[in-house]
Tab-separated table of C-alpha atoms (C1' of nucleotides) in Angstrom:
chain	number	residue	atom	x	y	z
A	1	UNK	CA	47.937	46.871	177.974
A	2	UNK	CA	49.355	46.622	181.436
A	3	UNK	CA	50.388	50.141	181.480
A	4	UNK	CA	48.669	53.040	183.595
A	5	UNK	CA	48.068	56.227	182.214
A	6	UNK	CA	49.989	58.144	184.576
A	7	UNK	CA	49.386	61.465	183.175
A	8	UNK	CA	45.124	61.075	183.560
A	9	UNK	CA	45.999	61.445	187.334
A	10	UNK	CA	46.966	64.333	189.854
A	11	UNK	CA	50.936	64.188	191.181
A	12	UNK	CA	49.366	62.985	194.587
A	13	UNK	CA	47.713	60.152	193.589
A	14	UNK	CA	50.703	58.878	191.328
A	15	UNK	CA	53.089	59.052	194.151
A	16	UNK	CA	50.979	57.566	196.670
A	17	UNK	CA	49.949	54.731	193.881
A	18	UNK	CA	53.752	54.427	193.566
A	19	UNK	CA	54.975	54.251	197.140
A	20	UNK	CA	52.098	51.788	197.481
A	21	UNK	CA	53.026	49.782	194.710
A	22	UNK	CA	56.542	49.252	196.329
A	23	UNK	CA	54.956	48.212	199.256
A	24	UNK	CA	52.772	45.560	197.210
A	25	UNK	CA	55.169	42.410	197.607
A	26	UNK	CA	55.718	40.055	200.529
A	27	UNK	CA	59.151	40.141	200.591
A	28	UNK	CA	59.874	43.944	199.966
A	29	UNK	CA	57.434	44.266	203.434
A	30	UNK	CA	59.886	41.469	205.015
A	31	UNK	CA	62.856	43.956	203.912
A	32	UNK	CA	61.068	46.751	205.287
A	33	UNK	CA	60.444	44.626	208.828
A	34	UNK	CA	63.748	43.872	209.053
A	35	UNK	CA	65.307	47.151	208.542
A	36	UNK	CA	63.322	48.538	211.103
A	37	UNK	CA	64.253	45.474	213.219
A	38	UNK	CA	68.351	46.285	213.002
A	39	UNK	CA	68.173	49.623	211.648
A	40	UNK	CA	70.836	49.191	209.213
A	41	UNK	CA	71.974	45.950	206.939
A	42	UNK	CA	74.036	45.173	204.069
A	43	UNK	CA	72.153	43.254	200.654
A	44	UNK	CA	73.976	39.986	201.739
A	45	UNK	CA	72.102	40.072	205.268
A	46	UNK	CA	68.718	40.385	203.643
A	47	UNK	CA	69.914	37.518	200.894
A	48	UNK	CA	70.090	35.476	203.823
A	49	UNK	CA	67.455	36.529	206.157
A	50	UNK	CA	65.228	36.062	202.693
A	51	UNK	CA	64.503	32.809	200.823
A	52	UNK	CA	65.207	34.903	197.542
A	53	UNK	CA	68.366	34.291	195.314
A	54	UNK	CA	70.652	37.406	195.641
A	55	UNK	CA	69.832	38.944	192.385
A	56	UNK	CA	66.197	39.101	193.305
A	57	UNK	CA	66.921	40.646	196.367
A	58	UNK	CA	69.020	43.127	194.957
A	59	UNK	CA	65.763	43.962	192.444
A	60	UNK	CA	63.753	44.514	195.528
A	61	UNK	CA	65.977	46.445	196.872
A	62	UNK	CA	66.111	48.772	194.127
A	63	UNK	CA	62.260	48.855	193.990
A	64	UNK	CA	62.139	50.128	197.014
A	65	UNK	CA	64.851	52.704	197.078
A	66	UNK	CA	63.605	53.944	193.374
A	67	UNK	CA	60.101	54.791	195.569
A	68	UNK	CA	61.662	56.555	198.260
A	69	UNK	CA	61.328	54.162	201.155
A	70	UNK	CA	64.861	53.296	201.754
A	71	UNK	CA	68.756	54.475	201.100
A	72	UNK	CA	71.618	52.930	200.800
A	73	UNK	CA	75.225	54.466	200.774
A	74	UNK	CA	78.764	52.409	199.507
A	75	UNK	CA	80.663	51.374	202.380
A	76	UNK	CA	83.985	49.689	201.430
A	77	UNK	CA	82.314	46.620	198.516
A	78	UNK	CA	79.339	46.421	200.581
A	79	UNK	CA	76.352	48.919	200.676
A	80	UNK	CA	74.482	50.210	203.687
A	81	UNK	CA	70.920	49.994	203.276
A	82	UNK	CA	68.075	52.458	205.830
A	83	UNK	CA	64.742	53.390	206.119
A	84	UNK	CA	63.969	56.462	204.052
A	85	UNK	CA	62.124	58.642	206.076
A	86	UNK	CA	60.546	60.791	203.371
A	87	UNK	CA	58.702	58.298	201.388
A	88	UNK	CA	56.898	56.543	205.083
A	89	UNK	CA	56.246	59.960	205.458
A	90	UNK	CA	54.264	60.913	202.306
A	91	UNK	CA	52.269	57.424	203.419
A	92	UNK	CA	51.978	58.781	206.893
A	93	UNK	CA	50.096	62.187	206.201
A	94	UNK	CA	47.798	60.287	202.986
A	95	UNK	CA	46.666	57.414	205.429
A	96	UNK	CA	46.077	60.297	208.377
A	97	UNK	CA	44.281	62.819	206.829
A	98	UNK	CA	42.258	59.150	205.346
A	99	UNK	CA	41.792	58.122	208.781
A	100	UNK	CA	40.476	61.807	210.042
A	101	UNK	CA	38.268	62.008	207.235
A	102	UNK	CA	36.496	58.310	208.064
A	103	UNK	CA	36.186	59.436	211.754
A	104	UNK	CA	34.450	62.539	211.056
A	105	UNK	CA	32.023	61.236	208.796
A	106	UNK	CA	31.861	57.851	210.366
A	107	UNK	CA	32.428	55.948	207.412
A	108	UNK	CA	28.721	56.491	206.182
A	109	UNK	CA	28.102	53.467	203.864
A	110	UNK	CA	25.243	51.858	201.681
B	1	UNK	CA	57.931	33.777	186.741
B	2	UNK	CA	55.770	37.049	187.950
B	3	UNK	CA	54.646	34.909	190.707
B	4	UNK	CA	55.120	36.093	194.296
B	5	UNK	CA	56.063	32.738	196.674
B	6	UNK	CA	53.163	34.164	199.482
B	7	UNK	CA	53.788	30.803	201.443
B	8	UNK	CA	57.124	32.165	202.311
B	9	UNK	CA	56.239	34.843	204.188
B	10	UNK	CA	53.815	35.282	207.477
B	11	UNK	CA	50.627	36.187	207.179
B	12	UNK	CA	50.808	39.647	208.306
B	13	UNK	CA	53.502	40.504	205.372
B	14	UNK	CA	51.037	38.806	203.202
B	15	UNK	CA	47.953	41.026	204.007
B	16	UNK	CA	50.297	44.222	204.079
B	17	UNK	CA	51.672	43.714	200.825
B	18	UNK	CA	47.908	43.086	199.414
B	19	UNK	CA	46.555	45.914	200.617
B	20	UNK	CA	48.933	47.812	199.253
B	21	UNK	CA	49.203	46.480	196.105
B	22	UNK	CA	45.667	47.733	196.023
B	23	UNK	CA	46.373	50.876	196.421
B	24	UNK	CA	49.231	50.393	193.917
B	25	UNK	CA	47.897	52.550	191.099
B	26	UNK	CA	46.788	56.153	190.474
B	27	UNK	CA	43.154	55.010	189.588
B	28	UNK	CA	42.554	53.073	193.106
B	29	UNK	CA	44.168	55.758	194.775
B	30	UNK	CA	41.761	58.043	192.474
B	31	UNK	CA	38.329	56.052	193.396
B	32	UNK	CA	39.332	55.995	197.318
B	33	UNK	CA	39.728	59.597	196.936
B	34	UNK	CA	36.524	60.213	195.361
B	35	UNK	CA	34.809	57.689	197.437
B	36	UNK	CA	35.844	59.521	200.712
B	37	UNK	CA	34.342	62.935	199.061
B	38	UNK	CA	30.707	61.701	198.558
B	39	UNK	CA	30.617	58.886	201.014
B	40	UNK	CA	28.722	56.158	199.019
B	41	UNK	CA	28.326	56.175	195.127
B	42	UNK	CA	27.481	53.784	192.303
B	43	UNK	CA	29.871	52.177	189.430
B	44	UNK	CA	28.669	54.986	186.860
B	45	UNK	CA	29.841	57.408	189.220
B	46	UNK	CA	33.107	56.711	189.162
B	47	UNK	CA	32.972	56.020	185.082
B	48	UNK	CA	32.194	59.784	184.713
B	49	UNK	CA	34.498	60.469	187.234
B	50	UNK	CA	37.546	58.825	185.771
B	51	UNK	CA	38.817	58.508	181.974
B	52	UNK	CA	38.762	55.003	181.785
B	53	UNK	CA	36.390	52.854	180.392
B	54	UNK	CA	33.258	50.586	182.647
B	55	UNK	CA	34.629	47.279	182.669
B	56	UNK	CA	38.248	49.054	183.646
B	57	UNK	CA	36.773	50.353	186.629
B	58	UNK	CA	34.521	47.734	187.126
B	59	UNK	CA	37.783	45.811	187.548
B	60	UNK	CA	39.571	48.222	189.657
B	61	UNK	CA	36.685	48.122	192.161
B	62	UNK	CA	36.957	44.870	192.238
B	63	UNK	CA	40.459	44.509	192.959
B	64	UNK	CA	39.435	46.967	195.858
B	65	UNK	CA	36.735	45.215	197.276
B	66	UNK	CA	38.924	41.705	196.975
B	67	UNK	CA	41.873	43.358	199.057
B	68	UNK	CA	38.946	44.840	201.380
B	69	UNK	CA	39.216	48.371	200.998
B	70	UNK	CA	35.477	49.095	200.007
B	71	UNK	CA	32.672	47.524	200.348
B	72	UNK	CA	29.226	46.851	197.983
B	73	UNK	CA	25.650	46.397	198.275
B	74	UNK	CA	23.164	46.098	195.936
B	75	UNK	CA	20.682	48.811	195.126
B	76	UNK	CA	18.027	48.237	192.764
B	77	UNK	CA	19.960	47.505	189.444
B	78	UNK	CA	23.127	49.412	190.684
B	79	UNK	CA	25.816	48.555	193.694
B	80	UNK	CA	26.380	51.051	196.127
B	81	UNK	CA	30.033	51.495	196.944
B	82	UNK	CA	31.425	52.757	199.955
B	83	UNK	CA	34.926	52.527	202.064
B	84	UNK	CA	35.849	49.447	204.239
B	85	UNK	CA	37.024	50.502	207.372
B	86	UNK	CA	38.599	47.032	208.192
B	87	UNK	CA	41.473	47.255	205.382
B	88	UNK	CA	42.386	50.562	205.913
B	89	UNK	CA	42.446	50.209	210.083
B	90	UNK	CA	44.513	47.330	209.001
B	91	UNK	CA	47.387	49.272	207.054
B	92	UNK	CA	46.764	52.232	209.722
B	93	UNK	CA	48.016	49.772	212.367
B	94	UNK	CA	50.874	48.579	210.380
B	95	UNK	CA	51.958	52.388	209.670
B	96	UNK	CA	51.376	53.480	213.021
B	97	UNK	CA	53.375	50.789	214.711
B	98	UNK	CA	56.355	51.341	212.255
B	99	UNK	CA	56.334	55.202	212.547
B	100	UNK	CA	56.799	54.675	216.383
B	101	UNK	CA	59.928	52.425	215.274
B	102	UNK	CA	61.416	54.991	213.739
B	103	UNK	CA	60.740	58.042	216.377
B	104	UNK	CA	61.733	55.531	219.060
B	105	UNK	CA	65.081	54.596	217.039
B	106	UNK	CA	65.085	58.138	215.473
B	107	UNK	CA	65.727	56.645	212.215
B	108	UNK	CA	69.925	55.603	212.355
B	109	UNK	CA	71.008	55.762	208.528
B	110	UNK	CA	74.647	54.553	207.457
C	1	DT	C1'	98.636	41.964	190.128
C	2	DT	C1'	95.782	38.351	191.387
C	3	DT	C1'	92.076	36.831	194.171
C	4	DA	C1'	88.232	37.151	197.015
C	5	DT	C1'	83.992	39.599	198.377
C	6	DA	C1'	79.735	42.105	197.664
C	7	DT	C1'	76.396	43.821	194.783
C	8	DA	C1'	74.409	45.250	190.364
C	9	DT	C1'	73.051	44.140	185.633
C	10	DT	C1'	71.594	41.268	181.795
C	11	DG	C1'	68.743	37.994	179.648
C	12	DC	C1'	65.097	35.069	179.816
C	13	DA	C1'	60.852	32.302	181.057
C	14	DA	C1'	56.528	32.281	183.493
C	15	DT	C1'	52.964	34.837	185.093
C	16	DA	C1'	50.294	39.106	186.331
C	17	DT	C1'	48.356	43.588	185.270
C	18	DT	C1'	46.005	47.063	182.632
C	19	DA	C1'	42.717	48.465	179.377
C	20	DC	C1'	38.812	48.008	176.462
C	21	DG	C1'	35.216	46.126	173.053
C	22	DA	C1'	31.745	42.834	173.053
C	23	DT	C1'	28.745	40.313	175.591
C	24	DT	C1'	26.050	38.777	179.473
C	25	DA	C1'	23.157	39.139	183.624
C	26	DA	C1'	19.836	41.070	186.503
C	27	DA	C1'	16.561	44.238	188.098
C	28	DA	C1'	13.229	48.249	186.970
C	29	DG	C1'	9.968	50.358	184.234
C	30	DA	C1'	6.816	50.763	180.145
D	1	DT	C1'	6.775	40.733	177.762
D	2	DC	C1'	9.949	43.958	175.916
D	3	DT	C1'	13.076	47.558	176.715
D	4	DT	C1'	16.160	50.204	179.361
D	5	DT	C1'	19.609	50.720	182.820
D	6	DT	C1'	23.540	49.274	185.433
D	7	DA	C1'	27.343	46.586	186.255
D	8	DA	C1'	29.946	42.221	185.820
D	9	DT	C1'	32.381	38.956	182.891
D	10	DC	C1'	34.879	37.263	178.775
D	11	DG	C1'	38.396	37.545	175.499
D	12	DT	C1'	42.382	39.608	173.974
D	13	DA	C1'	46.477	42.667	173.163
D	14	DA	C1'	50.201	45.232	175.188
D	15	DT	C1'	53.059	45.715	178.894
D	16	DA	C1'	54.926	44.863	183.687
D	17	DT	C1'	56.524	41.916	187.370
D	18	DT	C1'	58.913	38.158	189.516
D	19	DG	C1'	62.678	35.097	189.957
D	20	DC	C1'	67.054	33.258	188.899
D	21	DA	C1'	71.447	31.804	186.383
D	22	DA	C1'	75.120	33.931	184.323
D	23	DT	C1'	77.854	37.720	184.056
D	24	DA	C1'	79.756	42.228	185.057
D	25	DT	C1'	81.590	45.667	188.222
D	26	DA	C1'	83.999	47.536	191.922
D	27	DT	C1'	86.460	47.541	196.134
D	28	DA	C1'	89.491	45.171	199.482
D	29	DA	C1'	92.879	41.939	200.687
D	30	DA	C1'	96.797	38.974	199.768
DNA sequence: TTTATATATTGCAATATTACGATTAAAAGA
DNA sequence: TCTTTTAATCGTAATATTGCAATATATAAA
């Protein structure tokens, strides 16, 4: 089928799956990296930091801004691209409260 | 295509964007949850648990255990699962060192 | 107004993912 | 040995993703 049955799952497990899912591609991490790296960047900066035609950059780029984990605001014919705080953030408390939970049970396995 | 160019990328990016294409959709997210309450269970477990059919999650787990987020051993005629510490210290690294980016930078937007 | 610049959208081909029925494999028990 | 139990694999259909050329859009500059 190659479609998930997003309504068999709670809201929390969709968006993390989602946020995830952004995250799932070489080059969207490479965006990420290099947004953190100079805080803020127009498409055409990533297009050439990137070994990606523009267009496919530009579908990236919406990925990641459809999940939440970056923004980007007009700025004369260029757009500003950032880090969205709010969707690292939904990451940041999931993998936390993950990481407390292994460290109080100690990871018991098989 | 639908085929990500990994050789373009570094390693690190590479591993990143597996693991977290792993944990790109609700029923991964779903079995880690579950997996985290009981600490170790078996394959039929996690059938009952979830509304998706044996080989389904047979092939989710899978997909976990290639990106290294859980582990199995063999028990008898069932395979005990239980969480791998490695993949998730992994993306716990990569989260922590890019949350103290952004508190160090506090996060400049356009 | 025309032209240049920057980015998004469209359309398409190749490939990957998701899901499940049917089947297989492997160990345990009768 | 035969049967049951448990889980993996195979095959297949439906859909999603990736990448890019071509095109569209929208603002700025000339």
């Amino acid at each position: 089928m190659g479609v998930s049955k997003t309504d068999l799952y709670t809201e929390k497990q969709n968006s993390i799956a989602i946020l995830s899912k952004a995250l799932g591609h070489p080059a969207r991490i490479a965006i990420i990296e290099y947004l953190l790296k100079v805080n803020t960047c127009i498409c055409g900066d990533i297009v050439n930091e990137l070994p990606l035609a523009q267009p496919t950059v530009s579908q990236h780029l919406k990925e990641l801004k459809n999940a939440g984990l970056i923004k980007g605001s007009i700025d004369g014919t260029s757009i500003c691209y950032c880090i969205d705080e709010d969707g690292f953030n939904k990451l940041k408390i999931f993998f936390t409260a993950l990481d407390t939970d292994l460290e109080i049970k100690k990871n018991k396995c098989c």
